[in-house]
Amino acid sequence: MLVYTLNWGGNYTGSISRIIRDIEDSLKQDDVTFVHYYESGEAGDQNYIRLSGWTMSHLYYYWAHITGNRYGTGLIPAKKFIKAVEKGKPDAVHIHCPNGFAINIYTVLEYLKAQKIPTVVTNHAEFFYTGNCAHAIDCNQFVHGCRKCPDHKVHGNSIFFDRASYTWKRMKKTFTGFEKLIMVGVSPWSVSRIGMSDITSKLRIQLVENGVDTSVFKYKNDGDIFGLDDDRMLILHVTSRFTLEDNDLKGGRYFWELASEFAEDDRFCFIVAGEFRIDGTEIPHNMKFLGEINNTEELASLYSRCDLTVITSKRETFGMTCAESLCCGTPVAGFVNGGSDSIAVEEYSDFVEYGDVDALKKIIKNMKKKTSQMASEAEKVAGKRYSMKQMTDRYYDIYKEVIAM
């Protein structure tokens, strides 16, 4: 079986890129061959093929923001991908998250539809069924059709024009009549959202929760490699980028507020793993910034070392931080954000309403320091729930299903 994938970037450190590689590594033994295409980034090898260079992708990116037609630019990369499909004749195409604005998604999907090429679309974000937004947050206009976007400069990434109505209709037209297609949601919440939208509600929808490499993400009692060797409760926040901006969907400002609230309590230390931009603001003495951690073994050691992982995102389609932390034996707490709370292991998780910092404070105040026994118990339950095998087995079955449609 030959499968072509399409994603935004080929960067291995990103969570979606890791998932793509994990699927490939696992299914090689089932005689599945993958060729991966991505919108932009560093040039790859013969199996990871870039569709546009940095200069071209930046031009498309800015043009998308000027016109408001964020998924309708990048005709040349779209044609390159179509040409590759015509030449390689894959048994199936698996589309992940090509939302870098450097490829014309409509053109790609309409070609696959017209040629009846078996296609799987995994919704790591919401734009396929909203027609516009990567995360629709509290707006439900996407259900029956966007008209005017109340905040098109943010949600539509459009500098000048509100194209919400046009792009919603365009996406609906693209998916209408697509026979050999399976839409995948990565969490129960994601599946419910796909089923809500008139764009996708009549399509075949399946649930495949993201898998975690439990050979890496597991409880590790390997000491302290980050200079955190103290007796305080260690509260962890893992993010791609930590900022204090109000529009930051990862909610870094709330974790900062939590740390500030505990500034006089020496029992707790608040740790941030991820790129951080705080513009010279004085860091509370009980916070430590470790920077970006790309080594998964080190990240697993950090999860294992900490007593609690706090998730302050406003929206997640799955919540990889939640799954990784639990697999390392560390409980999680955070705001209800859709994905994380719908996939969490209930006995080791606690979620409160978004923005309720006081409720998170109570959880932290009442928490117990993690023991190796507690960690091993959580790891066992989570490792079974988020196993890589369950994800890859499901995708293998879906590939066979869509080919047979």
Coordinates of C-alpha atoms in Angstrom, one line a residue:
M1 CA 0.0 0.0 0.0
L2 CA 1.4 3.4 -1.0
V3 CA 0.2 6.5 0.9
Y4 CA 1.0 10.1 0.2
T5 CA 0.7 12.5 3.1
L6 CA 0.3 16.3 3.0
N7 CA 1.1 18.6 5.9
W8 CA 2.1 22.1 6.6
G9 CA 5.8 21.6 7.6
G10 CA 8.2 18.7 7.7
N11 CA 9.8 19.7 11.0
Y12 CA 10.1 16.6 13.2
T13 CA 9.9 18.5 16.4
G14 CA 6.3 19.6 15.9
S15 CA 3.6 17.3 17.4
I16 CA 1.8 16.7 14.1
S17 CA 5.1 15.9 12.3
R18 CA 5.9 13.5 15.1
I19 CA 2.6 11.8 14.7
I20 CA 3.2 11.4 10.9
R21 CA 6.6 9.8 11.5
D22 CA 5.2 7.5 14.2
I23 CA 2.5 6.3 11.8
E24 CA 5.1 5.6 9.2
D25 CA 7.5 3.8 11.5
S26 CA 4.7 1.6 12.9
L27 CA 3.1 0.7 9.6
K28 CA 6.2 -0.2 7.7
Q29 CA 5.9 -3.7 9.0
D30 CA 2.4 -3.9 7.4
D31 CA 3.9 -3.2 4.0
V32 CA 2.7 0.4 3.9
T33 CA 5.0 2.8 2.2
F34 CA 4.7 6.6 2.8
V35 CA 5.9 9.6 0.8
H36 CA 5.4 12.8 2.7
Y37 CA 4.8 16.2 1.1
Y38 CA 4.7 19.5 3.0
E39 CA 4.0 23.1 2.2
S40 CA 7.2 24.8 3.2
G41 CA 10.3 24.5 5.5
E42 CA 13.7 23.2 5.1
A43 CA 14.4 20.9 2.1
G44 CA 13.9 17.3 3.0
D45 CA 15.1 13.9 1.6
Q46 CA 13.6 11.8 -1.1
N47 CA 10.8 10.7 1.2
Y48 CA 10.0 14.2 2.6
I49 CA 9.3 16.5 -0.3
R50 CA 8.9 20.3 0.1
L51 CA 6.4 22.0 -2.2
S52 CA 7.6 25.6 -1.9
G53 CA 10.7 27.3 -0.6
W54 CA 10.8 29.9 2.1
T55 CA 10.6 32.9 -0.2
M56 CA 7.6 31.6 -2.1
S57 CA 5.8 30.4 1.0
H58 CA 6.2 33.8 2.6
L59 CA 4.8 35.5 -0.4
Y60 CA 1.7 33.2 -0.3
Y61 CA 1.4 33.8 3.4
Y62 CA 1.2 37.6 3.1
W63 CA -1.1 37.4 0.0
A64 CA -3.5 35.2 2.0
H65 CA -3.6 37.8 4.8
I66 CA -4.2 40.6 2.3
T67 CA -6.9 38.9 0.3
G68 CA -8.5 37.0 3.2
N69 CA -8.6 33.9 1.1
R70 CA -6.3 32.0 3.4
Y71 CA -6.7 28.5 1.8
G72 CA -7.0 29.6 -1.8
T73 CA -3.4 30.8 -2.5
G74 CA -0.4 28.6 -3.4
L75 CA -1.6 27.3 -6.8
I76 CA 1.9 26.3 -7.9
P77 CA 2.5 24.0 -4.8
A78 CA -1.0 22.6 -5.3
K79 CA -0.2 21.7 -8.9
K80 CA 3.1 20.2 -7.9
F81 CA 1.4 17.9 -5.4
I82 CA -1.3 17.0 -8.0
K83 CA 1.4 16.2 -10.5
A84 CA 3.2 14.0 -8.0
V85 CA -0.1 12.1 -7.3
E86 CA -0.7 11.6 -11.0
K87 CA 2.8 10.2 -11.5
G88 CA 3.1 8.1 -8.3
K89 CA -0.5 6.8 -8.2
P90 CA -0.8 6.3 -4.5
D91 CA -3.4 4.0 -3.1
A92 CA -4.5 6.7 -0.7
V93 CA -3.8 10.3 0.3
H94 CA -3.7 11.3 3.9
I95 CA -4.1 15.0 4.6
H96 CA -3.1 16.3 8.0
C97 CA -2.8 20.1 8.6
P98 CA -1.7 22.1 5.5
N99 CA -2.7 25.4 7.0
G100 CA 0.5 27.4 6.3
F101 CA -1.4 29.4 3.6
A102 CA 1.1 28.2 1.0
I103 CA -1.0 25.7 -0.9
N104 CA -4.4 25.9 -2.5
I105 CA -6.4 23.4 -0.5
Y106 CA -9.5 23.7 -2.6
T107 CA -7.6 22.8 -5.8
V108 CA -6.0 19.7 -4.2
L109 CA -9.2 18.4 -2.7
E110 CA -11.3 19.0 -5.8
Y111 CA -8.7 17.1 -7.9
L112 CA -8.8 14.1 -5.4
K113 CA -12.6 14.2 -5.5
A114 CA -12.8 14.3 -9.2
Q115 CA -10.3 11.5 -9.7
K116 CA -12.0 9.4 -6.9
I117 CA -8.7 9.0 -5.1
P118 CA -9.2 7.5 -1.6
T119 CA -8.5 10.3 0.8
V120 CA -8.3 10.6 4.6
V121 CA -8.4 14.0 6.3
T122 CA -7.3 14.2 9.9
N123 CA -8.6 17.3 11.7
H124 CA -5.7 18.5 13.9
A125 CA -7.3 22.0 13.7
E126 CA -10.8 23.1 12.9
F127 CA -10.5 24.9 9.5
F128 CA -11.7 22.0 7.3
Y129 CA -15.1 22.1 8.9
T130 CA -15.3 25.8 9.8
G131 CA -14.1 26.9 6.4
N132 CA -12.1 29.6 8.0
C133 CA -10.9 29.4 11.6
A134 CA -8.2 27.1 12.9
H135 CA -10.0 27.4 16.2
A136 CA -13.5 28.8 16.2
I137 CA -13.4 29.2 20.0
D138 CA -16.9 30.4 21.1
C139 CA -18.4 31.2 17.7
N140 CA -20.8 28.6 16.2
Q141 CA -21.5 30.4 12.9
F142 CA -19.7 27.7 11.1
V143 CA -22.5 25.2 11.8
H144 CA -24.8 26.5 9.1
G145 CA -22.7 29.1 7.3
C146 CA -20.5 32.0 8.3
R147 CA -21.9 35.4 7.3
K148 CA -20.0 38.3 8.9
C149 CA -17.0 37.3 11.1
P150 CA -17.1 39.4 14.3
D151 CA -13.3 39.4 14.4
H152 CA -12.0 38.5 10.9
K153 CA -8.6 40.1 11.4
V154 CA -7.9 37.5 14.1
H155 CA -10.0 34.4 13.2
G156 CA -9.7 34.9 9.4
N157 CA -6.2 36.3 9.5
S158 CA -7.4 38.9 7.0
I159 CA -5.9 42.4 7.1
F160 CA -8.6 44.1 5.0
F161 CA -11.5 41.9 3.9
D162 CA -14.1 39.8 5.7
R163 CA -14.2 36.7 3.5
A164 CA -15.8 34.4 6.0
S165 CA -19.0 33.8 4.0
Y166 CA -17.1 33.1 0.7
T167 CA -14.5 30.8 2.2
W168 CA -17.2 28.8 4.2
K169 CA -19.2 28.3 1.0
R170 CA -16.1 27.5 -1.0
M171 CA -15.1 24.8 1.5
K172 CA -18.6 23.3 1.5
K173 CA -18.6 23.1 -2.3
T174 CA -15.2 21.4 -2.2
F175 CA -16.4 18.6 0.1
T176 CA -19.8 18.2 -1.4
G177 CA -19.9 14.9 -3.4
F178 CA -16.6 13.7 -2.2
E179 CA -17.3 10.0 -2.2
K180 CA -14.0 8.3 -1.3
L181 CA -13.3 10.3 1.8
I182 CA -13.1 9.7 5.5
M183 CA -12.9 12.6 8.0
V184 CA -11.0 11.8 11.2
G185 CA -11.4 13.6 14.5
V186 CA -8.6 13.2 17.0
S187 CA -10.8 13.4 20.1
P188 CA -14.5 12.8 21.0
W189 CA -14.9 16.6 21.1
S190 CA -13.3 16.9 17.6
V191 CA -15.7 14.3 16.2
S192 CA -18.7 16.1 17.6
R193 CA -17.6 19.4 16.0
I194 CA -17.1 17.8 12.6
G195 CA -20.6 16.4 12.8
M196 CA -22.0 19.8 13.7
S197 CA -20.9 21.6 10.5
D198 CA -23.0 21.6 7.3
I199 CA -19.6 21.4 5.5
T200 CA -18.8 17.9 6.8
S201 CA -21.8 16.5 8.7
K202 CA -22.8 14.2 5.8
L203 CA -19.3 12.8 5.3
R204 CA -18.1 9.5 6.9
I205 CA -16.5 10.5 10.2
Q206 CA -14.2 8.3 12.3
L207 CA -12.4 8.8 15.7
V208 CA -8.7 8.1 15.9
E209 CA -7.1 9.5 19.1
N210 CA -3.5 10.6 18.7
G211 CA -1.0 8.1 20.0
V212 CA 2.0 8.6 22.3
D213 CA 5.3 6.9 21.9
T214 CA 5.2 5.1 25.3
S215 CA 8.7 3.8 24.8
V216 CA 9.8 7.4 25.3
F217 CA 6.9 9.0 27.3
K218 CA 6.9 6.9 30.4
Y219 CA 7.7 7.4 34.1
K220 CA 11.5 7.9 34.5
N221 CA 13.0 8.0 37.9
D222 CA 16.3 9.2 36.5
G223 CA 17.2 12.0 38.8
D224 CA 17.2 15.7 38.0
I225 CA 18.7 16.8 34.7
F226 CA 17.3 20.3 34.8
G227 CA 18.6 21.7 38.0
L228 CA 15.3 21.4 39.8
D229 CA 16.7 19.4 42.7
D230 CA 14.6 20.7 45.6
D231 CA 11.8 19.6 47.8
R232 CA 9.2 21.9 46.4
M233 CA 6.1 20.9 44.5
L234 CA 7.0 21.3 40.8
I235 CA 4.2 22.6 38.6
L236 CA 4.8 22.3 34.9
H237 CA 3.5 24.2 31.8
V238 CA 4.6 22.9 28.4
T239 CA 3.9 25.1 25.4
S240 CA 5.2 25.9 21.9
R241 CA 5.5 29.6 22.8
F242 CA 5.0 31.3 26.1
T243 CA 3.7 34.9 26.0
L244 CA 1.6 37.2 28.2
E245 CA -0.5 38.4 25.4
D246 CA -4.3 38.4 25.8
N247 CA -4.9 36.7 22.5
D248 CA -2.5 33.8 23.2
L249 CA -4.6 30.7 22.9
K250 CA -2.2 28.7 25.1
G251 CA -3.0 31.0 28.0
G252 CA 0.5 31.7 29.3
R253 CA -0.7 34.7 31.2
Y254 CA -2.9 32.5 33.4
F255 CA 0.1 30.3 34.3
W256 CA 2.1 33.5 35.1
E257 CA -0.9 34.6 37.3
L258 CA -0.9 31.3 39.1
A259 CA 2.8 31.6 39.9
S260 CA 2.4 35.2 41.1
E261 CA -0.4 34.1 43.4
F262 CA 1.9 31.6 45.1
A263 CA 4.9 34.0 45.3
E264 CA 4.8 33.9 49.1
D265 CA 4.4 30.1 49.3
D266 CA 7.8 28.4 49.3
R267 CA 6.3 25.0 48.7
F268 CA 5.8 25.5 45.0
C269 CA 7.9 26.1 41.9
F270 CA 6.4 26.9 38.5
I271 CA 8.3 25.7 35.5
V272 CA 7.8 26.6 31.8
A273 CA 9.1 24.4 29.0
G274 CA 8.9 26.1 25.6
E275 CA 10.1 29.2 23.7
F276 CA 9.2 32.3 25.8
R277 CA 8.7 36.0 25.0
I278 CA 8.0 38.1 28.0
D279 CA 9.6 41.4 26.8
G280 CA 11.8 42.0 29.8
T281 CA 9.1 41.6 32.4
E282 CA 10.5 40.7 35.8
I283 CA 10.1 37.0 36.3
P284 CA 8.5 35.9 39.6
H285 CA 11.2 34.3 41.8
N286 CA 9.2 31.0 41.9
M287 CA 9.2 30.6 38.2
K288 CA 11.8 28.9 36.0
F289 CA 12.0 29.1 32.2
L290 CA 13.8 26.1 30.6
G291 CA 13.3 27.2 27.0
E292 CA 12.3 24.9 24.1
I293 CA 12.9 21.2 24.7
N294 CA 13.1 19.3 21.4
N295 CA 14.6 16.1 22.8
T296 CA 11.7 13.9 23.6
E297 CA 13.7 11.8 26.1
E298 CA 14.5 15.0 28.1
L299 CA 10.9 16.1 27.9
A300 CA 9.7 12.8 29.3
S301 CA 12.2 13.1 32.1
L302 CA 10.8 16.6 32.8
Y303 CA 7.2 15.4 32.9
S304 CA 8.3 12.6 35.2
R305 CA 10.2 14.9 37.6
C306 CA 7.2 17.2 38.1
D307 CA 4.2 16.8 40.4
L308 CA 1.5 18.4 38.2
T309 CA 1.1 19.6 34.6
V310 CA -1.1 22.6 34.1
I311 CA -2.9 23.2 30.8
T312 CA -4.2 26.7 30.3
S313 CA -5.2 26.5 26.6
K314 CA -8.4 28.0 25.5
R315 CA -8.8 25.4 22.7
E316 CA -7.2 22.1 21.9
T317 CA -8.4 19.6 19.3
F318 CA -6.6 16.7 21.2
G319 CA -4.2 17.8 23.9
M320 CA -0.9 16.1 23.4
T321 CA 0.6 17.7 26.5
C322 CA -2.2 16.0 28.6
A323 CA -1.5 12.6 27.1
E324 CA 2.3 12.8 27.4
S325 CA 2.1 14.0 31.0
L326 CA -0.2 11.2 32.0
C327 CA 2.0 8.6 30.3
C328 CA 4.9 9.9 32.4
G329 CA 2.8 9.4 35.5
T330 CA 2.1 13.0 36.2
P331 CA -1.5 14.2 36.8
V332 CA -2.9 17.1 34.9
A333 CA -5.1 20.1 35.7
G334 CA -6.3 22.9 33.6
F335 CA -9.1 24.7 31.8
V336 CA -11.8 23.0 29.8
N337 CA -10.7 23.4 26.2
G338 CA -12.5 20.7 24.2
G339 CA -9.8 18.2 23.3
S340 CA -7.8 17.8 26.5
D341 CA -10.7 17.3 28.8
S342 CA -12.4 14.9 26.4
I343 CA -9.4 12.6 26.2
A344 CA -8.1 12.8 29.7
V345 CA -8.0 9.9 32.2
E346 CA -10.5 11.1 34.7
E347 CA -8.9 9.8 37.9
Y348 CA -5.7 11.6 37.2
S349 CA -7.1 14.8 35.8
D350 CA -9.0 17.9 37.0
F351 CA -10.4 20.5 34.6
V352 CA -12.2 23.7 35.5
E353 CA -14.0 26.5 33.5
Y354 CA -11.7 28.5 31.3
G355 CA -10.1 31.4 33.0
D356 CA -11.0 30.3 36.6
V357 CA -7.6 30.8 38.1
D358 CA -9.1 30.6 41.7
A359 CA -10.3 27.0 41.0
L360 CA -6.8 26.0 39.7
K361 CA -5.3 27.6 42.9
K362 CA -7.5 25.3 45.0
I363 CA -6.4 22.3 43.1
I364 CA -2.7 23.2 43.5
K365 CA -3.1 23.9 47.2
N366 CA -4.8 20.6 47.9
M367 CA -2.5 18.5 45.7
K368 CA -0.1 15.8 47.2
K369 CA 3.5 15.4 46.2
K370 CA 3.8 12.7 43.6
T371 CA 5.2 9.3 44.7
S372 CA 6.8 6.7 42.5
Q373 CA 3.8 4.4 43.2
M374 CA 1.3 7.1 42.2
A375 CA 3.3 7.7 39.0
S376 CA 3.5 4.0 38.1
E377 CA -0.3 3.6 38.5
A378 CA -1.0 6.6 36.3
E379 CA 1.5 5.6 33.7
K380 CA 0.0 2.1 33.4
V381 CA -3.6 3.4 32.8
A382 CA -2.5 6.2 30.5
G383 CA 0.0 4.0 28.5
K384 CA -2.9 1.7 27.6
R385 CA -5.3 4.6 26.7
Y386 CA -2.8 6.5 24.5
S387 CA -0.8 3.6 23.0
M388 CA 0.8 4.2 19.6
K389 CA -0.5 0.8 18.5
Q390 CA -4.2 1.8 18.9
M391 CA -3.6 4.9 16.7
T392 CA -1.7 3.1 14.0
D393 CA -4.0 0.1 13.9
R394 CA -7.0 2.4 13.5
Y395 CA -5.3 4.3 10.6
Y396 CA -4.4 1.1 8.9
D397 CA -8.0 -0.1 9.0
I398 CA -9.2 3.4 7.8
Y399 CA -6.8 3.2 4.8
K400 CA -8.2 -0.2 3.9
E401 CA -11.7 1.1 4.4
V402 CA -11.4 4.2 2.2
I403 CA -9.7 2.3 -0.6
A404 CA -12.6 -0.2 -0.6
M405 CA -15.3 2.6 -0.7

